[in-house]
């Protein structure tokens, strides 16, 4: 993430609606009365409460999310895309369908995935399989959705844990909330336990624990299906929100996110009251993403765009996507100007509302340029598609795997913004990390890469760091939040962390550092890396390890 204020520093489903919006098991339709999850009290833990007790707004009428299609054998309300992988379709009138793509810097020869380094690690073979549906109404206020997750743990577990990140403090205070309204495990309705885990009073919890009737051993599959409602705040300066002016809606991490980490188990740390990402998630295979919108809306998604098909509700259509390996999902809908480019085999899609400060084409050119420049240093771009939203109220750049949300500014006015967020496609997207405990592992590396392509390394090395955060690069977001000054987080992790890595590169020489950094990326691709993995990647260069310890990124 790059907050524009930071950039300046661096530069100097309610129960009635479930019948139409259920995963393939069908058990969520007309679920048991105690299956509704609502707002927890001020105590740190709560369980499900009866219907009618939730303060979440209710949407009108049945949801148009199609049933079935998730591998569970249910009957579908729409005709799903050819699983062999068509690149687009016109579908019903009013959707965007397949779009013409203009090359940037040459014709497209092969996809980014096809060009990936032979040495790069492959995705986890037993990664979860996810299907998602979002039903977005014209007024944008209450989105209903369904999710199906097939999960195979690599160690024993007696529960399945999801995170509801729209309920974290920064997002919840802006009027957003995620309510899980029903849950089924292997087709049997069950009642989850919701814990506040950092959510502010009056908001549903961020931690959703789903008990299992019998514990799972490593390698045994379970299917969890959920129905949820997402209340969306107007004009939100965060990753979830909609514009009260042009009705653009942007949703990122706006669904229950599986919180598993291989070799460790469930990640249950409380949400941090600090502007920034705190998610930790293994990659999953996004088998199907359905986005139901009114006809005429453009939709930006995650992964490969499959096309547009009719909806079960008159006046709506379903945009469909899928992705092979992503940690999260982002979507945007609205009446958008959509421009596309191809850079090094990557399809760059940019959507901006008419009248935005800078046209979509300007953002597309800047993003395509950053893809090319960064790929030369970091190796092949991790995704075949990059979806970029210019969100009217986002005061920052916010990264998602294969997607970015940018604030409504002119990219030339903040030249560090685009390369920073594009760099996150390697650092956080491809090579994951625990963003709350080790924020430097994505933010410092993204800052490093941004400075590298901007040619401002010498200025970065001269940066003055306040005493309170000097040599504290490796501290957690919770530690930085305790300072009660978000600018210190920006200086301590971003500016100082980027300078640390450039000092290390200077110490051992660009060729050696660049080679070892690419080795780190390739070795830790598609997994959640730790500071020990960084140390292991640079172990042949004691001077690098010494510098990282001096700055506090690695234990002394």
Coordinates of C-alpha atoms in Angstrom, one line a residue:
X1 CA 0.0 0.0 0.0
X2 CA 1.1 3.5 -0.7
X3 CA -0.9 6.2 1.1
X4 CA -0.8 9.6 -0.7
X5 CA 0.0 11.3 2.6
X6 CA 2.9 8.8 2.9
X7 CA 4.0 9.6 -0.7
X8 CA 4.4 13.2 0.2
X9 CA 6.6 12.2 3.1
X10 CA 8.8 10.1 0.9
X11 CA 9.1 12.9 -1.7
X12 CA 10.1 15.3 1.1
X13 CA -27.5 -12.4 3.1
X14 CA -30.5 -11.9 5.5
X15 CA -32.4 -15.1 6.1
X16 CA -35.2 -14.1 3.7
X17 CA -32.9 -13.8 0.8
X18 CA -30.9 -17.0 1.2
X19 CA -33.1 -19.1 -1.1
X20 CA -31.8 -17.4 -4.2
X21 CA -28.1 -17.0 -3.2
X22 CA -26.8 -20.3 -1.9
X23 CA -23.7 -22.4 -2.5
X24 CA -24.1 -25.8 -4.2
X25 CA -24.9 -27.8 -1.2
X26 CA -28.3 -26.2 -1.0
X27 CA -28.4 -26.6 2.8
X28 CA -28.0 -22.8 3.3
X29 CA -31.4 -22.1 1.8
X30 CA -33.9 -21.8 4.6
X31 CA -31.2 -22.6 7.1
X32 CA -31.7 -23.4 10.8
X33 CA -33.0 -20.4 12.8
X34 CA -29.8 -20.2 14.8
X35 CA -27.6 -20.0 11.8
X36 CA -27.6 -16.2 11.6
X37 CA -24.5 -14.5 12.8
X38 CA -24.9 -10.9 14.0
X39 CA -23.2 -8.1 15.9
X40 CA -21.2 -9.3 18.9
X41 CA -21.6 -7.5 22.2
X42 CA -18.7 -5.6 23.7
X43 CA -17.2 -8.8 25.1
X44 CA -14.4 -10.3 23.0
X45 CA -16.3 -13.3 22.0
X46 CA -19.8 -14.1 20.8
X47 CA -21.9 -16.8 19.3
X48 CA -24.7 -16.8 16.7
X49 CA -27.9 -15.0 17.6
X50 CA -31.5 -15.6 16.4
X51 CA -32.9 -13.9 13.3
X52 CA -34.1 -10.3 13.8
X53 CA -31.4 -9.4 16.3
X54 CA -28.8 -8.2 13.8
X55 CA -28.3 -4.5 13.1
X56 CA -27.2 -5.1 9.6
X57 CA -29.5 -3.6 6.9
X58 CA -31.5 -6.0 4.8
X59 CA -31.5 -6.1 1.0
X60 CA -34.8 -6.2 -0.8
X61 CA -35.9 -9.3 -2.7
X62 CA -34.1 -12.5 -3.4
X63 CA -30.4 -12.5 -4.4
X64 CA -29.5 -13.2 -8.0
X65 CA -26.3 -15.2 -7.1
X66 CA -26.5 -18.4 -9.1
X67 CA -26.6 -21.7 -7.2
X68 CA -24.5 -24.6 -8.2
X69 CA -21.4 -24.2 -10.3
X70 CA -19.1 -24.7 -7.3
X71 CA -18.3 -28.3 -7.9
X72 CA -21.1 -29.5 -5.6
X73 CA -23.5 -30.7 -8.3
X74 CA -26.3 -28.2 -7.7
X75 CA -28.4 -26.9 -10.6
X76 CA -27.2 -23.6 -12.0
X77 CA -29.4 -20.6 -12.7
X78 CA -27.0 -19.5 -15.3
X79 CA -25.0 -21.1 -18.0
X80 CA -21.4 -21.3 -16.8
X81 CA -18.4 -20.6 -19.0
X82 CA -16.6 -23.3 -20.9
X83 CA -14.1 -24.7 -18.4
X84 CA -11.6 -25.2 -21.2
X85 CA -10.9 -21.5 -20.9
X86 CA -12.4 -19.0 -23.4
X87 CA -10.9 -15.6 -23.1
X88 CA -14.2 -13.7 -23.2
X89 CA -17.7 -13.6 -24.6
X90 CA -20.3 -11.0 -25.4
X91 CA -23.1 -12.6 -23.4
X92 CA -26.2 -10.5 -22.9
X93 CA -26.4 -6.9 -24.1
X94 CA -25.2 -4.4 -21.6
X95 CA -22.1 -6.1 -20.3
X96 CA -18.5 -5.5 -21.4
X97 CA -17.8 -9.0 -22.7
X98 CA -14.5 -9.4 -24.5
X99 CA -12.5 -6.3 -24.9
X100 CA -10.0 -5.3 -27.6
X101 CA -6.5 -5.0 -26.2
X102 CA -3.9 -2.6 -27.5
X103 CA -0.3 -3.7 -27.2
X104 CA 2.2 -1.6 -25.2
X105 CA 5.7 -1.8 -26.3
X106 CA 5.3 -4.7 -28.8
X107 CA 3.0 -7.5 -29.7
X108 CA 2.1 -10.2 -27.2
X109 CA 4.0 -13.4 -27.8
X110 CA 3.3 -15.4 -24.6
X111 CA 1.5 -14.9 -21.4
X112 CA 3.3 -13.9 -18.2
X113 CA 2.6 -17.4 -16.8
X114 CA 4.1 -19.0 -19.9
X115 CA 7.2 -16.9 -19.5
X116 CA 7.7 -17.7 -15.8
X117 CA 11.1 -18.7 -14.6
X118 CA 11.7 -22.5 -14.7
X119 CA 13.3 -22.1 -11.3
X120 CA 10.2 -20.5 -9.8
X121 CA 8.4 -22.7 -7.2
X122 CA 5.0 -23.9 -8.3
X123 CA 1.7 -23.3 -6.4
X124 CA 0.7 -25.5 -3.5
X125 CA -0.7 -28.7 -5.0
X126 CA -3.4 -28.9 -2.3
X127 CA -4.3 -25.2 -2.2
X128 CA -7.9 -24.5 -1.4
X129 CA -10.5 -24.3 -4.2
X130 CA -12.9 -21.3 -3.9
X131 CA -16.0 -20.2 -5.7
X132 CA -17.5 -16.8 -5.0
X133 CA -20.6 -14.8 -6.0
X134 CA -21.3 -11.1 -5.3
X135 CA -24.8 -9.7 -6.1
X136 CA -24.3 -6.0 -6.4
X137 CA -27.5 -3.9 -6.5
X138 CA -27.9 -0.6 -8.3
X139 CA -27.9 1.4 -5.0
X140 CA -24.7 -0.4 -3.9
X141 CA -25.6 -0.4 -0.2
X142 CA -26.1 -4.1 0.6
X143 CA -24.2 -6.7 -1.4
X144 CA -25.2 -10.3 -0.9
X145 CA -22.8 -13.2 -1.6
X146 CA -22.1 -16.9 -1.4
X147 CA -18.8 -18.7 -1.0
X148 CA -17.7 -22.3 -1.3
X149 CA -14.3 -23.4 -0.1
X150 CA -12.8 -26.9 -0.4
X151 CA -9.9 -27.0 2.0
X152 CA -7.2 -29.7 2.6
X153 CA -5.2 -28.9 5.7
X154 CA -1.5 -29.9 5.9
X155 CA -1.8 -30.5 9.7
X156 CA -4.6 -31.6 12.1
X157 CA -7.4 -29.2 12.8
X158 CA -10.7 -29.3 14.6
X159 CA -12.1 -26.1 13.2
X160 CA -12.1 -23.9 10.1
X161 CA -11.3 -20.2 10.5
X162 CA -12.3 -17.3 8.3
X163 CA -11.5 -13.6 8.7
X164 CA -14.1 -10.8 8.1
X165 CA -11.7 -8.0 7.2
X166 CA -14.4 -5.3 6.4
X167 CA -15.0 -5.3 10.1
X168 CA -11.5 -4.1 11.0
X169 CA -11.5 -0.6 12.7
X170 CA -10.5 1.6 9.7
X171 CA -13.1 0.0 7.4
X172 CA -15.9 -0.5 9.9
X173 CA -15.8 3.1 11.1
X174 CA -16.6 4.2 7.5
X175 CA -19.9 2.3 7.6
X176 CA -18.8 -1.1 6.2
X177 CA -19.7 -4.5 7.8
X178 CA -19.6 -8.1 6.8
X179 CA -22.2 -10.5 8.3
X180 CA -22.0 -14.2 7.8
X181 CA -25.7 -15.3 7.6
X182 CA -25.4 -19.1 7.2
X183 CA -22.7 -21.8 7.2
X184 CA -22.7 -25.4 6.1
X185 CA -19.9 -27.9 6.5
X186 CA -20.0 -30.9 4.1
X187 CA -23.6 -30.1 3.5
X188 CA -24.7 -29.9 7.2
X189 CA -25.8 -26.6 8.7
X190 CA -23.7 -25.4 11.6
X191 CA -23.4 -22.3 13.8
X192 CA -20.0 -20.5 13.8
X193 CA -18.6 -18.6 16.7
X194 CA -17.6 -15.0 16.1
X195 CA -14.9 -13.2 18.0
X196 CA -14.3 -9.4 17.9
X197 CA -10.5 -9.9 17.4
X198 CA -9.9 -6.2 17.0
X199 CA -13.3 -5.1 15.6
X200 CA -14.6 -1.9 17.1
X201 CA -17.7 -2.0 19.4
X202 CA -20.9 -2.4 17.5
X203 CA -19.3 -4.1 14.5
X204 CA -19.4 -7.9 13.8
X205 CA -16.1 -9.6 14.7
X206 CA -13.2 -10.1 12.4
X207 CA -12.7 -13.8 13.4
X208 CA -15.2 -16.5 12.4
X209 CA -14.5 -20.0 13.9
X210 CA -16.5 -22.9 12.4
X211 CA -16.3 -26.0 14.6
X212 CA -16.0 -29.4 12.9
X213 CA -18.0 -32.5 14.0
X214 CA -14.7 -34.5 13.9
X215 CA -11.2 -33.2 13.6
X216 CA -9.5 -33.3 10.2
X217 CA -6.2 -35.1 9.8
X218 CA -3.6 -33.7 7.4
X219 CA -4.7 -34.4 3.8
X220 CA -8.4 -34.9 4.5
X221 CA -10.7 -32.5 2.6
X222 CA -13.6 -30.5 4.0
X223 CA -16.1 -28.3 2.1
X224 CA -17.4 -25.1 3.8
X225 CA -20.2 -23.0 2.3
X226 CA -21.2 -19.6 3.5
X227 CA -23.8 -17.0 2.7
X228 CA -23.0 -13.4 3.7
X229 CA -24.1 -9.8 3.4
X230 CA -21.8 -6.9 2.9
X231 CA -23.0 -3.5 4.0
X232 CA -21.0 -0.9 2.0
X233 CA -20.2 2.5 3.3
X234 CA -20.6 5.6 1.0
X235 CA -17.5 7.4 0.0
X236 CA -15.2 5.2 2.0
X237 CA -11.4 6.0 2.0
X238 CA -10.6 2.3 2.2
X239 CA -10.6 -0.9 0.1
X240 CA -14.4 -1.4 0.5
X241 CA -16.8 1.4 -0.5
X242 CA -18.9 3.1 -3.1
X243 CA -19.1 6.6 -4.5
X244 CA -22.3 8.4 -3.7
X245 CA -21.7 10.5 -6.8
X246 CA -21.0 8.2 -9.7
X247 CA -22.0 4.9 -7.9
X248 CA -18.7 3.2 -8.6
X249 CA -18.3 0.4 -6.1
X250 CA -15.0 -1.2 -5.2
X251 CA -14.7 -4.3 -3.0
X252 CA -11.5 -5.9 -1.9
X253 CA -11.1 -8.7 0.8
X254 CA -14.9 -8.2 1.0
X255 CA -15.9 -11.8 1.8
X256 CA -14.9 -14.4 4.5
X257 CA -11.2 -15.1 3.8
X258 CA -9.8 -18.5 4.8
X259 CA -7.0 -17.8 7.3
X260 CA -4.7 -20.8 7.0
X261 CA -0.9 -20.8 6.9
X262 CA 0.9 -24.0 5.9
X263 CA 3.0 -25.5 8.6
X264 CA 1.5 -23.2 11.2
X265 CA -2.3 -23.4 11.2
X266 CA -4.9 -20.7 11.7
X267 CA -3.8 -17.0 11.8
X268 CA -6.0 -15.4 14.4
X269 CA -4.2 -12.2 15.4
X270 CA -6.5 -9.3 16.2
X271 CA -7.0 -6.6 13.6
X272 CA -4.8 -3.6 14.0
X273 CA -6.2 -0.1 14.1
X274 CA -3.8 1.3 11.5
X275 CA -4.3 2.2 7.9
X276 CA -2.8 -0.7 6.0
X277 CA -3.2 -4.4 5.2
X278 CA -3.2 -7.0 8.0
X279 CA -4.3 -10.1 6.1
X280 CA -2.5 -13.4 5.9
X281 CA -3.8 -16.0 3.5
X282 CA -2.4 -18.9 1.5
X283 CA -3.1 -18.9 -2.2
X284 CA -6.2 -20.6 -3.4
X285 CA -7.5 -21.6 -6.8
X286 CA -10.4 -19.3 -7.7
X287 CA -12.5 -21.8 -9.7
X288 CA -15.3 -19.3 -10.3
X289 CA -16.1 -15.7 -9.5
X290 CA -19.5 -14.5 -10.4
X291 CA -20.4 -10.8 -10.2
X292 CA -24.1 -9.9 -10.7
X293 CA -24.6 -6.3 -11.7
X294 CA -27.2 -4.2 -13.4
X295 CA -26.9 -4.2 -17.2
X296 CA -24.6 -1.5 -18.4
X297 CA -22.2 -1.8 -15.5
X298 CA -18.6 -2.5 -16.3
X299 CA -16.8 -5.0 -14.0
X300 CA -13.2 -5.3 -13.1
X301 CA -12.4 -8.6 -11.5
X302 CA -9.6 -11.0 -10.5
X303 CA -7.8 -13.3 -12.8
X304 CA -9.0 -14.3 -16.3
X305 CA -12.2 -12.6 -17.6
X306 CA -14.5 -15.4 -18.9
X307 CA -17.4 -13.3 -20.2
X308 CA -20.9 -12.2 -19.4
X309 CA -23.9 -14.4 -19.2
X310 CA -27.6 -13.8 -18.4
X311 CA -28.7 -13.4 -14.8
X312 CA -31.7 -15.0 -13.1
X313 CA -33.0 -11.5 -12.4
X314 CA -34.3 -9.2 -15.1
X315 CA -32.2 -6.2 -15.8
X316 CA -29.0 -7.9 -14.5
X317 CA -26.1 -9.8 -16.0
X318 CA -23.3 -12.0 -14.5
X319 CA -19.7 -11.2 -15.2
X320 CA -17.4 -14.3 -14.7
X321 CA -13.7 -14.7 -13.8
X322 CA -11.3 -17.3 -12.6
X323 CA -7.7 -17.5 -11.4
X324 CA -5.2 -20.2 -10.9
X325 CA -3.5 -19.0 -7.7
X326 CA -4.4 -15.9 -5.8
X327 CA -4.5 -14.9 -2.1
X328 CA -7.4 -12.6 -2.3
X329 CA -10.1 -11.2 -4.6
X330 CA -11.0 -7.7 -5.7
X331 CA -13.8 -6.5 -7.9
X332 CA -15.1 -3.1 -9.1
X333 CA -18.4 -2.2 -10.8
X334 CA -19.8 0.9 -12.3
X335 CA -20.1 2.9 -15.5
X336 CA -16.4 3.1 -16.2
X337 CA -14.1 4.1 -19.0
X338 CA -12.0 0.9 -19.4
X339 CA -8.7 0.9 -21.3
X340 CA -6.4 -2.0 -21.8
X341 CA -2.8 -2.6 -22.7
X342 CA -0.4 -5.5 -23.0
X343 CA 3.1 -5.3 -21.5
X344 CA 5.5 -8.3 -21.5
X345 CA 2.5 -10.6 -22.0
X346 CA 0.5 -9.1 -19.2
X347 CA -3.0 -7.8 -19.9
X348 CA -3.4 -4.5 -18.0
X349 CA -7.1 -3.5 -17.5
X350 CA -7.7 0.0 -16.1
X351 CA -11.2 1.3 -15.2
X352 CA -11.9 4.9 -14.2
X353 CA -15.2 6.8 -13.8
X354 CA -15.8 9.4 -16.5
X355 CA -14.5 12.8 -15.3
X356 CA -11.7 11.3 -13.2
X357 CA -8.7 13.6 -12.6
X358 CA -6.6 11.5 -15.1
X359 CA -8.0 9.4 -17.9
X360 CA -7.8 5.7 -17.7
X361 CA -5.3 5.6 -20.6
X362 CA -2.8 7.7 -18.6
X363 CA -3.0 5.1 -15.8
X364 CA -2.8 2.2 -18.2
X365 CA 0.4 3.6 -19.8
X366 CA 2.0 4.2 -16.4
X367 CA 1.1 0.7 -15.2
X368 CA 2.3 -1.0 -18.3
X369 CA 5.6 0.8 -18.1
X370 CA 6.0 -0.2 -14.4
X371 CA 5.3 -3.9 -15.3
X372 CA 8.0 -3.9 -17.9
X373 CA 10.6 -2.0 -15.7
X374 CA 10.0 -4.1 -12.6
X375 CA 10.0 -7.4 -14.5
X376 CA 13.5 -6.7 -15.7
X377 CA 14.7 -6.7 -12.1
X378 CA 12.4 -9.1 -10.3
X379 CA 11.6 -11.7 -13.0
X380 CA 8.4 -12.5 -14.9
X381 CA 5.3 -10.8 -13.7
X382 CA 3.2 -13.2 -11.6
X383 CA -0.2 -12.8 -13.3
X384 CA -1.5 -12.9 -16.8
X385 CA -4.0 -10.1 -15.9
X386 CA -3.6 -7.0 -13.8
X387 CA -6.9 -5.2 -12.9
X388 CA -6.5 -1.5 -11.9
X389 CA -9.3 0.6 -10.4
X390 CA -9.3 4.4 -10.0
X391 CA -11.5 4.6 -7.0
X392 CA -13.0 8.1 -6.3
X393 CA -12.5 8.0 -2.6
X394 CA -9.4 5.9 -2.0
X395 CA -6.6 8.2 -0.7
X396 CA -3.9 5.7 -1.5
X397 CA -2.7 2.8 -3.6
X398 CA -4.0 -0.6 -2.3
X399 CA -2.6 -3.8 -3.6
X400 CA -4.4 -7.1 -4.2
X401 CA -3.1 -10.2 -6.0
X402 CA -3.4 -9.2 -9.7
X403 CA -5.4 -6.1 -8.8
X404 CA -4.7 -2.5 -7.6
X405 CA -6.9 0.3 -6.3
X406 CA -5.5 3.8 -6.9
X407 CA -6.8 7.1 -5.6
X408 CA -8.3 9.6 -8.0
X409 CA -5.1 11.6 -8.7
X410 CA -2.9 12.2 -11.7
X411 CA -0.1 9.5 -11.7
X412 CA 2.5 12.0 -12.9
X413 CA 1.9 14.0 -9.7
X414 CA 2.9 11.0 -7.6
X415 CA 5.5 9.1 -9.7
X416 CA 6.3 6.6 -6.9
X417 CA 2.7 5.5 -6.6
X418 CA 2.3 3.1 -9.6
X419 CA 5.7 1.3 -9.3
X420 CA 5.2 0.8 -5.6
X421 CA 1.8 -1.0 -6.1
X422 CA 2.9 -2.9 -9.1
X423 CA 5.9 -4.1 -7.1
X424 CA 3.5 -5.6 -4.6
X425 CA 2.5 -8.1 -7.2
X426 CA 5.8 -9.8 -6.4
X427 CA 6.0 -8.8 -2.7
X428 CA 2.7 -9.9 -1.1
X429 CA 1.0 -11.3 -4.3
X430 CA 3.5 -13.9 -5.4
X431 CA 5.7 -14.1 -2.2
X432 CA 3.2 -13.8 0.6
X433 CA 4.0 -12.7 4.2
X434 CA 2.2 -12.1 7.5
X435 CA 1.4 -8.5 6.8
X436 CA 0.5 -7.7 10.4
X437 CA 3.5 -9.3 12.0
X438 CA 6.1 -8.6 9.3
X439 CA 4.9 -5.6 7.3
X440 CA 8.4 -4.8 6.1
X441 CA 8.5 -8.0 4.0
X442 CA 6.1 -6.5 1.5
X443 CA 6.2 -2.8 2.2
X444 CA 10.0 -2.4 2.4
X445 CA 10.6 -4.5 -0.6
X446 CA 7.9 -2.6 -2.6
X447 CA 9.5 0.7 -1.5
X448 CA 12.9 -0.7 -2.6
X449 CA 11.6 -1.6 -6.0
X450 CA 9.8 1.7 -6.4
X451 CA 13.0 3.6 -5.7
X452 CA 15.0 1.4 -8.0
X453 CA 12.9 2.2 -11.1
X454 CA 12.5 5.8 -10.1
X455 CA 16.3 6.2 -9.8
X456 CA 16.0 7.9 -6.4
X457 CA 18.2 5.6 -4.4
X458 CA 20.7 8.2 -3.3
X459 CA 17.9 10.4 -1.9
X460 CA 16.5 7.3 -0.1
X461 CA 19.8 6.7 1.6
X462 CA 20.0 10.3 2.9
X463 CA 16.5 10.1 4.5
X464 CA 16.4 11.2 8.2
X465 CA 14.6 8.7 10.4
X466 CA 13.0 9.8 13.7
X467 CA 14.6 8.3 16.8
X468 CA 11.4 6.5 17.9
X469 CA 11.5 4.2 14.9
X470 CA 15.1 4.2 14.0
X471 CA 16.4 0.6 13.4
X472 CA 12.9 -0.8 14.1
X473 CA 12.1 -1.9 10.5
X474 CA 11.0 -5.3 11.6
X475 CA 8.4 -4.3 14.2
X476 CA 4.8 -5.5 13.8
X477 CA 1.9 -3.3 12.8
X478 CA 0.6 -3.5 16.3
X479 CA 3.9 -2.0 17.6
X480 CA 3.6 0.8 15.2
X481 CA -0.1 1.4 16.0
X482 CA 0.9 1.8 19.6
X483 CA 2.9 4.9 18.6
X484 CA -0.4 6.5 17.6
X485 CA 1.2 8.3 14.6
X486 CA 0.6 6.6 11.2
X487 CA 3.4 8.8 9.7
X488 CA 5.9 7.0 11.9
X489 CA 4.7 3.7 10.4
X490 CA 5.3 5.1 6.9
X491 CA 8.8 6.4 7.8
X492 CA 9.8 3.4 9.8
X493 CA 8.8 0.6 7.5
X494 CA 8.5 2.1 4.0
X495 CA 11.2 4.8 3.9
X496 CA 13.6 3.3 6.3
X497 CA 13.1 -0.3 5.0
X498 CA 13.6 0.8 1.4
X499 CA 16.8 2.6 2.3
X500 CA 18.0 -0.5 4.2
X501 CA 17.7 -2.7 1.1
X502 CA 19.4 -0.2 -1.1
X503 CA 22.2 0.1 1.4
X504 CA 22.5 -3.7 1.2
X505 CA 22.5 -3.6 -2.6
X506 CA 25.2 -1.0 -2.6
X507 CA 27.3 -3.0 -0.1
X508 CA 27.5 -6.2 -2.2
X509 CA 27.0 -4.8 -5.7
X510 CA 23.8 -4.6 -7.8
X511 CA 24.5 -7.8 -9.8
X512 CA 25.0 -9.9 -6.7
X513 CA 22.1 -8.4 -4.8
X514 CA 19.7 -8.6 -7.8
X515 CA 20.6 -12.3 -8.4
X516 CA 20.0 -13.2 -4.8
X517 CA 16.7 -11.3 -4.6
X518 CA 15.4 -13.1 -7.7
X519 CA 16.4 -16.3 -6.0
X520 CA 14.4 -15.3 -2.9
X521 CA 11.4 -14.6 -5.1
X522 CA 11.6 -17.8 -7.1
X523 CA 12.2 -20.0 -4.0
X524 CA 9.4 -18.5 -2.0
X525 CA 6.8 -18.0 -4.8
X526 CA 3.2 -19.1 -4.0
X527 CA 3.9 -19.4 -0.2
X528 CA 4.0 -17.3 2.9
X529 CA 7.6 -16.3 3.5
X530 CA 9.2 -15.4 6.9
X531 CA 12.2 -13.3 7.9
X532 CA 14.2 -16.5 8.1
X533 CA 13.5 -17.1 4.4
X534 CA 15.1 -13.7 3.7
X535 CA 18.1 -14.5 5.8
X536 CA 18.4 -17.9 4.0
X537 CA 18.3 -16.2 0.6
X538 CA 21.1 -13.8 1.4
X539 CA 23.2 -16.1 3.6
X540 CA 26.1 -16.1 1.2
X541 CA 26.5 -12.4 1.7
X542 CA 27.2 -11.7 5.5
X543 CA 27.3 -8.0 4.8
X544 CA 23.6 -8.0 3.7
X545 CA 22.6 -10.0 6.9
X546 CA 24.6 -7.5 9.0
X547 CA 22.7 -4.5 7.5
X548 CA 19.3 -6.1 7.9
X549 CA 20.2 -6.8 11.5
X550 CA 21.4 -3.3 12.1
X551 CA 18.1 -1.9 10.9
X552 CA 16.1 -4.4 13.0
X553 CA 14.6 -6.4 10.1
X554 CA 16.3 -9.5 11.3
X555 CA 17.0 -10.5 14.9
X556 CA 20.4 -9.3 16.2

